Coordinates of N, CA and C in Angstrom, one line a residue:
Chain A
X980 N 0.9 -1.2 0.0 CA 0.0 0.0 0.0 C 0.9 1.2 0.0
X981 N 0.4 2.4 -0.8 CA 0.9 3.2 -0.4 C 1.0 4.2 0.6
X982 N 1.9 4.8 1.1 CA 1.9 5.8 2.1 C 3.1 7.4 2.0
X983 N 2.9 8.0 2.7 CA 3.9 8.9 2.6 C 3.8 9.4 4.3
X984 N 5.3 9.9 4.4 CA 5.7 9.6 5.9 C 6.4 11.3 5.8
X985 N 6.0 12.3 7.0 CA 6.7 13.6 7.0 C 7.2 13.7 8.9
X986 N 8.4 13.2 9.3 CA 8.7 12.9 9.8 C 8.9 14.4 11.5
X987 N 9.0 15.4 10.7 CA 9.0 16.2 11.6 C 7.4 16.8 11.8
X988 N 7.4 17.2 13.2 CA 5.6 17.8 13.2 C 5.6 19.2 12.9
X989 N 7.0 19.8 13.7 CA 7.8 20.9 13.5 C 8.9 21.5 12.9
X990 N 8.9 22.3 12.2 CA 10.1 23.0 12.2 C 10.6 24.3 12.1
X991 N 11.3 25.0 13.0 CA 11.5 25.9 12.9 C 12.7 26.5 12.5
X992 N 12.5 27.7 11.4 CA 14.2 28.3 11.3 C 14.2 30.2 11.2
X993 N 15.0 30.4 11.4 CA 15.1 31.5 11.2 C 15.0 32.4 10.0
X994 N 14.3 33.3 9.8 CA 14.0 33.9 8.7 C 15.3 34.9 8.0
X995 N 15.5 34.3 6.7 CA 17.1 33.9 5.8 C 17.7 33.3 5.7
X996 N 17.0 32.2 6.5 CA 18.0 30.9 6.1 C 17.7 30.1 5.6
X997 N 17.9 28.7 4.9 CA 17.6 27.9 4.3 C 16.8 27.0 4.7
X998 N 15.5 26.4 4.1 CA 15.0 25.7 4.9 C 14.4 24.5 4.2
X999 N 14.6 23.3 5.0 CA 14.1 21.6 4.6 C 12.7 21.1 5.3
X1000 N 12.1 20.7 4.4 CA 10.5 20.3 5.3 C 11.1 18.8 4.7
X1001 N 10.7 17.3 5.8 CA 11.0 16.1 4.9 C 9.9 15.6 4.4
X1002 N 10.1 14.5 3.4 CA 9.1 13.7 3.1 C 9.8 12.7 2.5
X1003 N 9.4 11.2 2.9 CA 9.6 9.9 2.6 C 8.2 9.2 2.2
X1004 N 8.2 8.8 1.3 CA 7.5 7.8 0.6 C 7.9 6.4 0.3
X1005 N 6.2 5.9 0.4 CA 6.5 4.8 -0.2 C 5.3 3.7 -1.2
X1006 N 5.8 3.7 -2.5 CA 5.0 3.3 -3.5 C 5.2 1.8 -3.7
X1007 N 4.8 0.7 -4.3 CA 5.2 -0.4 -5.0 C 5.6 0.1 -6.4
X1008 N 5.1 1.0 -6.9 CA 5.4 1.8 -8.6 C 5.9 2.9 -8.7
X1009 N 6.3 3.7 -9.8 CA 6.6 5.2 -10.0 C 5.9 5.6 -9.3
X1010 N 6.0 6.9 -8.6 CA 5.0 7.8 -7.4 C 5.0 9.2 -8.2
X1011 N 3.9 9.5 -7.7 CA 3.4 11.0 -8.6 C 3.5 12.0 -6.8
X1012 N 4.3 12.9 -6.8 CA 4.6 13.2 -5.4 C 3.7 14.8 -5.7
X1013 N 3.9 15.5 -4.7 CA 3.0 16.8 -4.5 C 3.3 17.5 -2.6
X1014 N 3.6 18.8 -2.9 CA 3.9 19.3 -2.0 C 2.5 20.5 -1.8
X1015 N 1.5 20.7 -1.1 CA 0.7 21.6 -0.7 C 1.2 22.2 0.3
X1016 N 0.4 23.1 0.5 CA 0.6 24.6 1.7 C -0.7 24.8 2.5
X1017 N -1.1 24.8 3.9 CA -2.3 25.2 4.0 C -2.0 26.7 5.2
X1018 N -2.4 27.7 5.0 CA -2.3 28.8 5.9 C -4.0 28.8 7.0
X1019 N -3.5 29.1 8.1 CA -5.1 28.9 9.3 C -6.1 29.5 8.3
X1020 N -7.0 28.4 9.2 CA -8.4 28.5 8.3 C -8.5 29.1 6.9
X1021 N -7.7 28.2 6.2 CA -7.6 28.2 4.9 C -7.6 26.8 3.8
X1022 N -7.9 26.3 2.8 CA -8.1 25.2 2.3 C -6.0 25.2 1.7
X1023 N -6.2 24.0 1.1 CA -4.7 23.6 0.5 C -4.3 24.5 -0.4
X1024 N -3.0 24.7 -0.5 CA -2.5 25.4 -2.0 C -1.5 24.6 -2.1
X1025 N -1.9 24.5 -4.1 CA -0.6 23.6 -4.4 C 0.8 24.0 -4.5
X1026 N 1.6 23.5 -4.4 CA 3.0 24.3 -4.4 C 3.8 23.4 -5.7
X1027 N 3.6 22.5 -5.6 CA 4.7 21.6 -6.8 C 4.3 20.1 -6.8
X1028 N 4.8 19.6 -8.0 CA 4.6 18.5 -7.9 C 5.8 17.9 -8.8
X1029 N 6.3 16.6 -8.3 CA 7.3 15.6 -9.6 C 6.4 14.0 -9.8
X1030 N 6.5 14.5 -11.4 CA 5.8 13.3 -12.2 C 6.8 12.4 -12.9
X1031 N 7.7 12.9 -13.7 CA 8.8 12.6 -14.3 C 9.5 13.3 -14.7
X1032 N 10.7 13.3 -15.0 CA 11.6 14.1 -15.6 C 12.7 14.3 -14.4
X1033 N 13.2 15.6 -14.4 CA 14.3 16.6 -13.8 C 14.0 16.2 -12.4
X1034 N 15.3 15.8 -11.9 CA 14.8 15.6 -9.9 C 14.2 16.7 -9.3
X1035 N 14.7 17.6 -9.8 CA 14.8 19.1 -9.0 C 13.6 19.7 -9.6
X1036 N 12.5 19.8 -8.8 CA 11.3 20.7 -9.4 C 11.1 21.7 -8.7
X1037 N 10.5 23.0 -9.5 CA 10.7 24.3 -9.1 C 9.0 24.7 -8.7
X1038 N 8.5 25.1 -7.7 CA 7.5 25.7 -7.5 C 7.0 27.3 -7.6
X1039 N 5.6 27.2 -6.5 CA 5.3 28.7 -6.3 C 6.3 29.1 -5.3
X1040 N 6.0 30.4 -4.8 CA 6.7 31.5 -4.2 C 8.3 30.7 -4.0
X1041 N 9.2 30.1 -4.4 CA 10.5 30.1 -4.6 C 10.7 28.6 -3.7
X1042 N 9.7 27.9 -3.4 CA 9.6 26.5 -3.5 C 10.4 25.7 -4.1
X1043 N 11.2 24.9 -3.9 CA 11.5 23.7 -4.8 C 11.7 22.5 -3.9
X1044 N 11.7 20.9 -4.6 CA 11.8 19.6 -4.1 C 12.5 19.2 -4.9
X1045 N 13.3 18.3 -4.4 CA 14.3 17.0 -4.9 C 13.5 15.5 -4.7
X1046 N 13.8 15.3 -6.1 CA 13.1 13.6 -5.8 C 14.8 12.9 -6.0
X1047 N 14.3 12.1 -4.7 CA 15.7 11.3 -4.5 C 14.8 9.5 -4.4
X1048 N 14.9 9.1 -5.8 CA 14.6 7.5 -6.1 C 15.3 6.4 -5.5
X1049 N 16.9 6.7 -5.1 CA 17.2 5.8 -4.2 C 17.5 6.2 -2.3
X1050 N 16.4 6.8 -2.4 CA 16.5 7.4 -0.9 C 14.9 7.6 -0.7
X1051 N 14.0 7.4 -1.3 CA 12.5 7.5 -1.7 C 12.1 8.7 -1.0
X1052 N 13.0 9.7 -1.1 CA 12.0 10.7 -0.4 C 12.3 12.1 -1.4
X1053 N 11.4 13.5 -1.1 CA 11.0 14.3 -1.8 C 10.9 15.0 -0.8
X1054 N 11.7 16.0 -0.3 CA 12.1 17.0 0.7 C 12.0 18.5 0.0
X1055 N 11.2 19.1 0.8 CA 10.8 20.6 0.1 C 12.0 21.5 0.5
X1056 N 12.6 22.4 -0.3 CA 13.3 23.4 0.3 C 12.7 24.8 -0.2
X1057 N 13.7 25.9 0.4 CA 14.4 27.2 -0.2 C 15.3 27.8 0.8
X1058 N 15.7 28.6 -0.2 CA 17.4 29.2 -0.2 C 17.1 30.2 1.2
X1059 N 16.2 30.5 1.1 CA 15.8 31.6 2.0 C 14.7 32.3 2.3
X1060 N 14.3 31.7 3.8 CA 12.9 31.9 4.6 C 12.3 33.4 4.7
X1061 N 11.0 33.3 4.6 CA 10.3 34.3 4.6 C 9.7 33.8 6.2
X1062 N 9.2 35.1 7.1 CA 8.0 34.8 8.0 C 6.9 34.4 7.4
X1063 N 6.6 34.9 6.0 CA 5.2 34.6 5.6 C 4.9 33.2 5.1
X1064 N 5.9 32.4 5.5 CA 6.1 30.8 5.0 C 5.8 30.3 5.8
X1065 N 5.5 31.0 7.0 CA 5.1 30.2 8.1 C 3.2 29.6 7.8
X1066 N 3.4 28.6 7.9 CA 2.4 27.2 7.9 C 2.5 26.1 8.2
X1067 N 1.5 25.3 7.8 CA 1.0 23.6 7.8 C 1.4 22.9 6.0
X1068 N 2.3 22.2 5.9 CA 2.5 22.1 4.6 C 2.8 20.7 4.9
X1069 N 1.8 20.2 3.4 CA 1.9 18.8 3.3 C 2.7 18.2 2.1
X1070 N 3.1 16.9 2.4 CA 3.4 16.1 1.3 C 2.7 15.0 1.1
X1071 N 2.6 14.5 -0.7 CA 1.3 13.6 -0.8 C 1.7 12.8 -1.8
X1072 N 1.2 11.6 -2.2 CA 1.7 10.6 -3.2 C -0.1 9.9 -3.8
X1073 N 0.8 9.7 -5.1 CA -0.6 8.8 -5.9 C 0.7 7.8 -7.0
X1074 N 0.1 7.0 -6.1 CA 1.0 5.8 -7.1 C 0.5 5.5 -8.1
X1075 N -0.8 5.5 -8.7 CA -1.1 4.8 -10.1 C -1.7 6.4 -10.4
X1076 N -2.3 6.7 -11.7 CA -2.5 8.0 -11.9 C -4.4 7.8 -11.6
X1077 N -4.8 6.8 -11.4 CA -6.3 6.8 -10.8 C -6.5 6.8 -9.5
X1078 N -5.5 6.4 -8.9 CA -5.7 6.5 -7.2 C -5.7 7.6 -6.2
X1079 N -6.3 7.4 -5.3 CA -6.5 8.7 -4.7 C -5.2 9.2 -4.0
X1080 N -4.9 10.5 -3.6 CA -3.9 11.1 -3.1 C -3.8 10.6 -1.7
X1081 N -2.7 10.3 -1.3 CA -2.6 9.8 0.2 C -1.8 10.9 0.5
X1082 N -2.4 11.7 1.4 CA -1.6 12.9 2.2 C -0.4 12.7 3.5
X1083 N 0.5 13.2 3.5 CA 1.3 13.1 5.2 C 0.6 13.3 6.0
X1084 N 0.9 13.7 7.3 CA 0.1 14.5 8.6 C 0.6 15.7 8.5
X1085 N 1.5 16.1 7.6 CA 1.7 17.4 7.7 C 2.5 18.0 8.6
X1086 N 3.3 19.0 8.5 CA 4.4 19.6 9.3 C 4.5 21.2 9.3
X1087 N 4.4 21.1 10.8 CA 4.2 23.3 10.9 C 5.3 23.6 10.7
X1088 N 5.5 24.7 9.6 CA 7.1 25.3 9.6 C 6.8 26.6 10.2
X1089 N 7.8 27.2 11.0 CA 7.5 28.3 12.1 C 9.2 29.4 11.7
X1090 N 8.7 30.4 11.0 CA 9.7 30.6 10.6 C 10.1 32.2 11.6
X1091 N 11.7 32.1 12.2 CA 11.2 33.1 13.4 C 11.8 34.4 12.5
X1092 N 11.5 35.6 13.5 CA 11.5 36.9 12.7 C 13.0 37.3 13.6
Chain B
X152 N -8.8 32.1 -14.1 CA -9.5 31.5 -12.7 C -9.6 30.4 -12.5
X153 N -8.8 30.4 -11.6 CA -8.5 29.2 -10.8 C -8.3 29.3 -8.9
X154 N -9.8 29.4 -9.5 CA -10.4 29.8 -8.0 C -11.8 28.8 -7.9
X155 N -11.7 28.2 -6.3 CA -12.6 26.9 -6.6 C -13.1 28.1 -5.1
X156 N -14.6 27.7 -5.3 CA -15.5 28.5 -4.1 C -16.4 27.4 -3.1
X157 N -16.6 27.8 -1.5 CA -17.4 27.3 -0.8 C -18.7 28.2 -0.5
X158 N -19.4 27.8 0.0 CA -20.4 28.1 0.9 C -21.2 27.1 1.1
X159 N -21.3 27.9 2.7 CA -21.0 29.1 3.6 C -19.6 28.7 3.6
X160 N -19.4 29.9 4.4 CA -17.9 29.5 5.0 C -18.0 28.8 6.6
X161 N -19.0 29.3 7.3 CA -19.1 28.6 8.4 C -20.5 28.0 8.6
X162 N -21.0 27.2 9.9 CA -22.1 26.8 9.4 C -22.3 26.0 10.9
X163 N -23.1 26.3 11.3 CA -23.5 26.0 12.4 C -25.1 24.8 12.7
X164 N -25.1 23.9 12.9 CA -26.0 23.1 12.9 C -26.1 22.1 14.0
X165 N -27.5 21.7 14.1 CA -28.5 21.0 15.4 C -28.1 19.5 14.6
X166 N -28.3 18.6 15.6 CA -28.5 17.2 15.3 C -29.3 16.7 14.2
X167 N -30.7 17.5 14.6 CA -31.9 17.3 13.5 C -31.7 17.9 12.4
X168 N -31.1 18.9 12.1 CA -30.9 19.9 11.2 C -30.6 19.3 9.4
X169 N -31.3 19.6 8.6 CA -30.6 19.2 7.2 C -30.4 21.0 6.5
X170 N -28.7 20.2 6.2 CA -27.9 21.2 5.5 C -27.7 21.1 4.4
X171 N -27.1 22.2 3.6 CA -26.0 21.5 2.5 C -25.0 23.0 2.4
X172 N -23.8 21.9 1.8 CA -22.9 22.8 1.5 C -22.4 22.7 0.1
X173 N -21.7 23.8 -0.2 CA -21.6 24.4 -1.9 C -20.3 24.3 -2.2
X174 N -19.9 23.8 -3.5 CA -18.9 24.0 -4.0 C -19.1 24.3 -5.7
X175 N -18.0 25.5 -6.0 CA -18.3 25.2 -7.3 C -16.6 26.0 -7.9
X176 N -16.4 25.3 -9.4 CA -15.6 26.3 -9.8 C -15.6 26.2 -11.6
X177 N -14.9 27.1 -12.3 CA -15.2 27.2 -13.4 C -13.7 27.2 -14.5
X178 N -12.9 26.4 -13.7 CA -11.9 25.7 -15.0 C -11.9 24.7 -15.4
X179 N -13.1 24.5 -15.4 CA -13.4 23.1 -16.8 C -13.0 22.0 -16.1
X180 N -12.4 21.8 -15.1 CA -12.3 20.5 -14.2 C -13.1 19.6 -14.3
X181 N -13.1 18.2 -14.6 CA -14.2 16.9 -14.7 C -14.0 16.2 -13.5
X182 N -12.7 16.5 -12.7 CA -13.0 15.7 -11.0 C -13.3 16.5 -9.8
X183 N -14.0 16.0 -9.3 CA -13.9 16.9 -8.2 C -14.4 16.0 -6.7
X184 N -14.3 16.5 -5.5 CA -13.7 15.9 -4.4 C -14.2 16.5 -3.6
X185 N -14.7 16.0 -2.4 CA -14.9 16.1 -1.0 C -14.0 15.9 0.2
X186 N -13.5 16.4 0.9 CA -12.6 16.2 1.9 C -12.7 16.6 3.1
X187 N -12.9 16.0 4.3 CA -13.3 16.0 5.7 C -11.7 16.2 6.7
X188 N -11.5 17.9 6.8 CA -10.1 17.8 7.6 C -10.5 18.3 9.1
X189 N -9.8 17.7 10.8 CA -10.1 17.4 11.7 C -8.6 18.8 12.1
X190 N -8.9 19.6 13.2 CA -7.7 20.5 13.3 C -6.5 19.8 13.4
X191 N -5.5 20.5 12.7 CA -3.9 19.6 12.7 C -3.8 18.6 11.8
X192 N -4.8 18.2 11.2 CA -4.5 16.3 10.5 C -4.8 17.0 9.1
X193 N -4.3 16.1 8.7 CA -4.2 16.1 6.8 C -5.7 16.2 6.4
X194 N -6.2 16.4 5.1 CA -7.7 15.9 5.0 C -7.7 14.1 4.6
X195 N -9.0 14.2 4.8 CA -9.5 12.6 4.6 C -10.5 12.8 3.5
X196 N -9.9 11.8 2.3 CA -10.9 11.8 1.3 C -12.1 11.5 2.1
X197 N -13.5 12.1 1.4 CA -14.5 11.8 1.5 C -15.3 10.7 0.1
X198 N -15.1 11.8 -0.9 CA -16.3 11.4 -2.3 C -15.5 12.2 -3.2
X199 N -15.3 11.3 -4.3 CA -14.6 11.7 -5.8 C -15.8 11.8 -7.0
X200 N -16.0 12.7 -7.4 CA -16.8 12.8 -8.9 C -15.9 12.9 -10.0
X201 N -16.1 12.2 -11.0 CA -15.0 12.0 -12.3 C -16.6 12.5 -13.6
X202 N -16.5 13.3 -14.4 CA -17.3 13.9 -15.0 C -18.6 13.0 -14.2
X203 N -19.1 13.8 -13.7 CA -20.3 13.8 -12.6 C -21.1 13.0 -12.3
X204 N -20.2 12.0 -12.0 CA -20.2 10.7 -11.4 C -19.7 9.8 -10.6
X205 N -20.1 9.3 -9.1 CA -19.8 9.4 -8.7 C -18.6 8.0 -8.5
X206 N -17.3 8.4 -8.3 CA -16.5 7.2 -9.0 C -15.9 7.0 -7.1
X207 N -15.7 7.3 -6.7 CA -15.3 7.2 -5.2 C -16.0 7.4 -3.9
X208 N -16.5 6.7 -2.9 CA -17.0 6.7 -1.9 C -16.2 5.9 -0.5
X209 N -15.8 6.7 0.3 CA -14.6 6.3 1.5 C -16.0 6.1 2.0
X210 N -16.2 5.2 1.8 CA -17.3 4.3 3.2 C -17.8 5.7 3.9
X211 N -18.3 6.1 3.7 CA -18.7 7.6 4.3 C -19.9 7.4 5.0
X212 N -20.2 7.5 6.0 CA -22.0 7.4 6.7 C -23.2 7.9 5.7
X213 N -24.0 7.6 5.7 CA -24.7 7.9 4.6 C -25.8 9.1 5.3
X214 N -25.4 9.4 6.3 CA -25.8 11.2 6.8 C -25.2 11.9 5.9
X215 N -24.2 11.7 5.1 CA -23.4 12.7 4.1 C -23.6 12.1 2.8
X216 N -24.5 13.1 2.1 CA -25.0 12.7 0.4 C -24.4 13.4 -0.7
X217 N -23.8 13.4 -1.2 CA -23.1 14.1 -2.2 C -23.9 14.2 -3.8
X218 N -23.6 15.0 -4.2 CA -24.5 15.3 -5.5 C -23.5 16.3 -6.2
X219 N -23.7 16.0 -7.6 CA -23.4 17.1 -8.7 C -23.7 17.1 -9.6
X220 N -25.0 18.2 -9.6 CA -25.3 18.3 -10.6 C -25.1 18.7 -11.9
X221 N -23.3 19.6 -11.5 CA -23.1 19.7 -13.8 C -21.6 19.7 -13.1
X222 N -21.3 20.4 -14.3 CA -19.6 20.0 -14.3 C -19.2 20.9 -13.1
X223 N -19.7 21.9 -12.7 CA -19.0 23.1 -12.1 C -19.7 22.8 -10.7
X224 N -20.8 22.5 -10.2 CA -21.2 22.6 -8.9 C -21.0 21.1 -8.2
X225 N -20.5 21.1 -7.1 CA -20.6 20.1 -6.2 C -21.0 20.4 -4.8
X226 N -22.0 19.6 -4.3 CA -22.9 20.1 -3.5 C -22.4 18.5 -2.1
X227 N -22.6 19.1 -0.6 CA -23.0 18.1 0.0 C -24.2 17.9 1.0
X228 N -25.1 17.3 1.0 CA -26.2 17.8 2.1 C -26.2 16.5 3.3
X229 N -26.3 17.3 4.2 CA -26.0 17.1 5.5 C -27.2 16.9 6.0
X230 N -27.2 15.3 6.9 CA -28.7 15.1 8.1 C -28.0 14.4 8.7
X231 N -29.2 14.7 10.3 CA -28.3 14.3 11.6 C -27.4 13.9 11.8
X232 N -26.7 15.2 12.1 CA -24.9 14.1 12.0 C -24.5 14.6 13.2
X233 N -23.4 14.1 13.7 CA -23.5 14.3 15.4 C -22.1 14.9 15.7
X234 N -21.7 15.4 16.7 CA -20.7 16.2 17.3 C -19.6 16.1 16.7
X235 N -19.2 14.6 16.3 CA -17.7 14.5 16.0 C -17.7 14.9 14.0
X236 N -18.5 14.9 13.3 CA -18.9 15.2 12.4 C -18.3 17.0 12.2
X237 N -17.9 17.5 13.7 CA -17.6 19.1 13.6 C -16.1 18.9 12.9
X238 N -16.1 20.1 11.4 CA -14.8 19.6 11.1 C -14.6 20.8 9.9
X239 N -13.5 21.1 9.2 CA -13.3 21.7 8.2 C -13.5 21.0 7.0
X240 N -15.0 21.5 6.1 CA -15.0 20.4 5.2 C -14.4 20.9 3.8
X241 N -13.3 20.2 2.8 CA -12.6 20.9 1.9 C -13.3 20.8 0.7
X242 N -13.7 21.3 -0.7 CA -13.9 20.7 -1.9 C -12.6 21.2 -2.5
X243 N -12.2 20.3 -3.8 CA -11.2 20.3 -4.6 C -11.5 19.6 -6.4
X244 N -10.9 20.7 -6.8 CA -11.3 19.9 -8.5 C -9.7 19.5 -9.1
X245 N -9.8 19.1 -10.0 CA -8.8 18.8 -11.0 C -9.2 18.6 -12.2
X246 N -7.9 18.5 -13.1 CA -8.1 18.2 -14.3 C -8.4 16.6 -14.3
X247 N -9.0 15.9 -15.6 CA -8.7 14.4 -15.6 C -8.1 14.5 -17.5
X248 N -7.2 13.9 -17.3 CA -6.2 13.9 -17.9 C -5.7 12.3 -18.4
X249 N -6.0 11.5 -19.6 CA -5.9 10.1 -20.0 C -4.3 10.1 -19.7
X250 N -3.4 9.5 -19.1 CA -1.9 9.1 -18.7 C -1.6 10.4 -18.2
X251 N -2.1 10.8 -17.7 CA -1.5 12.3 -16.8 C -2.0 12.2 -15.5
X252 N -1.2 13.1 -14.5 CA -1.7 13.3 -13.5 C -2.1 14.8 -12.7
X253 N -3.0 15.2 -12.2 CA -3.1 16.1 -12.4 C -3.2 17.0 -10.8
X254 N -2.7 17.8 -10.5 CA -2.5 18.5 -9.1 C -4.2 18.9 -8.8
X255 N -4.4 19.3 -7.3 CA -5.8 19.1 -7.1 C -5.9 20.9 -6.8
X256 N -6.6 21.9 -7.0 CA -7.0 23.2 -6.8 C -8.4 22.7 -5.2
X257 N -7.6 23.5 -4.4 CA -9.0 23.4 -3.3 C -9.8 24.7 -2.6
X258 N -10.3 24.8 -2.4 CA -11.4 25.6 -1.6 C -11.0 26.4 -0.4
X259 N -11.7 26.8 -0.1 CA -11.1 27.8 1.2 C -12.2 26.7 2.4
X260 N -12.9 26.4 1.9 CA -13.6 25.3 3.1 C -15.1 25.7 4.0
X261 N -15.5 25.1 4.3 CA -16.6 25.2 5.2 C -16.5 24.6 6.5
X262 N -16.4 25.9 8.1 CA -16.2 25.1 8.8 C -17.6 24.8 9.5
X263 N -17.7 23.6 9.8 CA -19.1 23.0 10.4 C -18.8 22.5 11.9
X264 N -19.6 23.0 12.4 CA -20.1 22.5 14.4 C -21.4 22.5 13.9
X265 N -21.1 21.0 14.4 CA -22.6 20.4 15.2 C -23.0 20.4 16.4
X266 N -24.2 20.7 17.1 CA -24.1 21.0 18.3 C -25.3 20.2 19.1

């Protein structure tokens, strides 16, 4: 079955520094990965996703993830934190392209001022 | 536009009470989705429509009825549903796409207490 695993509940970094949210997966097949954003009392925004191609995929507001195939995981970064990044941001997988999205639990990034 | 809409946004309801809530949006999307999120936790699918039909049902209590009537509106009407039923409910569409996969656009949500 599939699942996806976001290991930290928290994380906090200081604002201008570089920052790693994780995510590990795990498919029996190619995995279609996806990183969302949710801000309080607000629904999901998508941020990015890797289907195929280039490891390194580039998102919204200066987002990007690495798909690492022999390390099965897809860890969100950027170069450099904003406060306004502070949220609940998920990682999600769909192993076959009909199945439904299995979400992480999600991880608050707390980014300090 | 790529902007998927709720209503209400909040919504307050009795045991006995029948509701419904609204979703709709207008980029041509053929899936669209129901999602039941609990404070802090990820959402939990509810109900998948694939051109307005309904192709997914998570064993969902059948106090929660889902309907859609055309491509753009997705509706869910609510009877006696009880305390733990209080939740942020999400809708979401996408594209459907033959060997593609397609990222999900979601809603700003409806929050529901039952009381």
């Amino acid at each position: 079955a599939q699942s996806v695993a976001q290991p930290e509940d928290q994380v906090n970094v200081a604002e201008g520094n570089p920052l790693t949210v994780k995510c590990t997966y795990s498919v029996s097949g190619n995995p279609y990965l996806f990183w969302y954003v949710q801000y309080p009392n607000r629904g999901l925004q998508f941020l990015l996703k890797y289907i195929t191609g280039d490891n390194l995929v580039k998102g919204s507001y200066g987002f990007e993830a690495e798909f690492n195939k022999s390390q099965t995981s897809f860890h969100l970064k950027k170069p450099s934190a904003l406060v306004s990044d502070s949220a609940l941001y998920f990682c999600a997988v769909i192993q076959n392209r009909d199945d439904k999205i299995i979400f992480g639990k999600g991880t608050r990034l707390h980014i300090l001022p | 536009d790529t902007e998927v809409t709720q209503t209400p946004k909040h919504l307050v309801m009795g045991m006995t009470n029948k509701k419904s809530l609204k979703c709709e949006q207008h980029m041509g999307h053929r899936a669209m989705y129901w999602y039941k999120q609990k404070a802090k936790k990820p959402p939990e699918l509810m109900f998948v429509y694939s051109y307005e039909k309904l192709s997914i049902n998570e064993s969902v209590p059948s106090r929660f009825s889902p309907e859609c009537p055309n491509s753009s509106l997705l509706n869910l009407h609510l009877h006696a549903l009880q305390p733990e039923d209080s939740a942020l409910y999400l809708c979401a569409s996408s594209q459907v796409r033959r060997g593609a996969v397609s990222e999900q656009y979601f809603g700003p949500g409806t929050r529901l207490t039952v009381t």
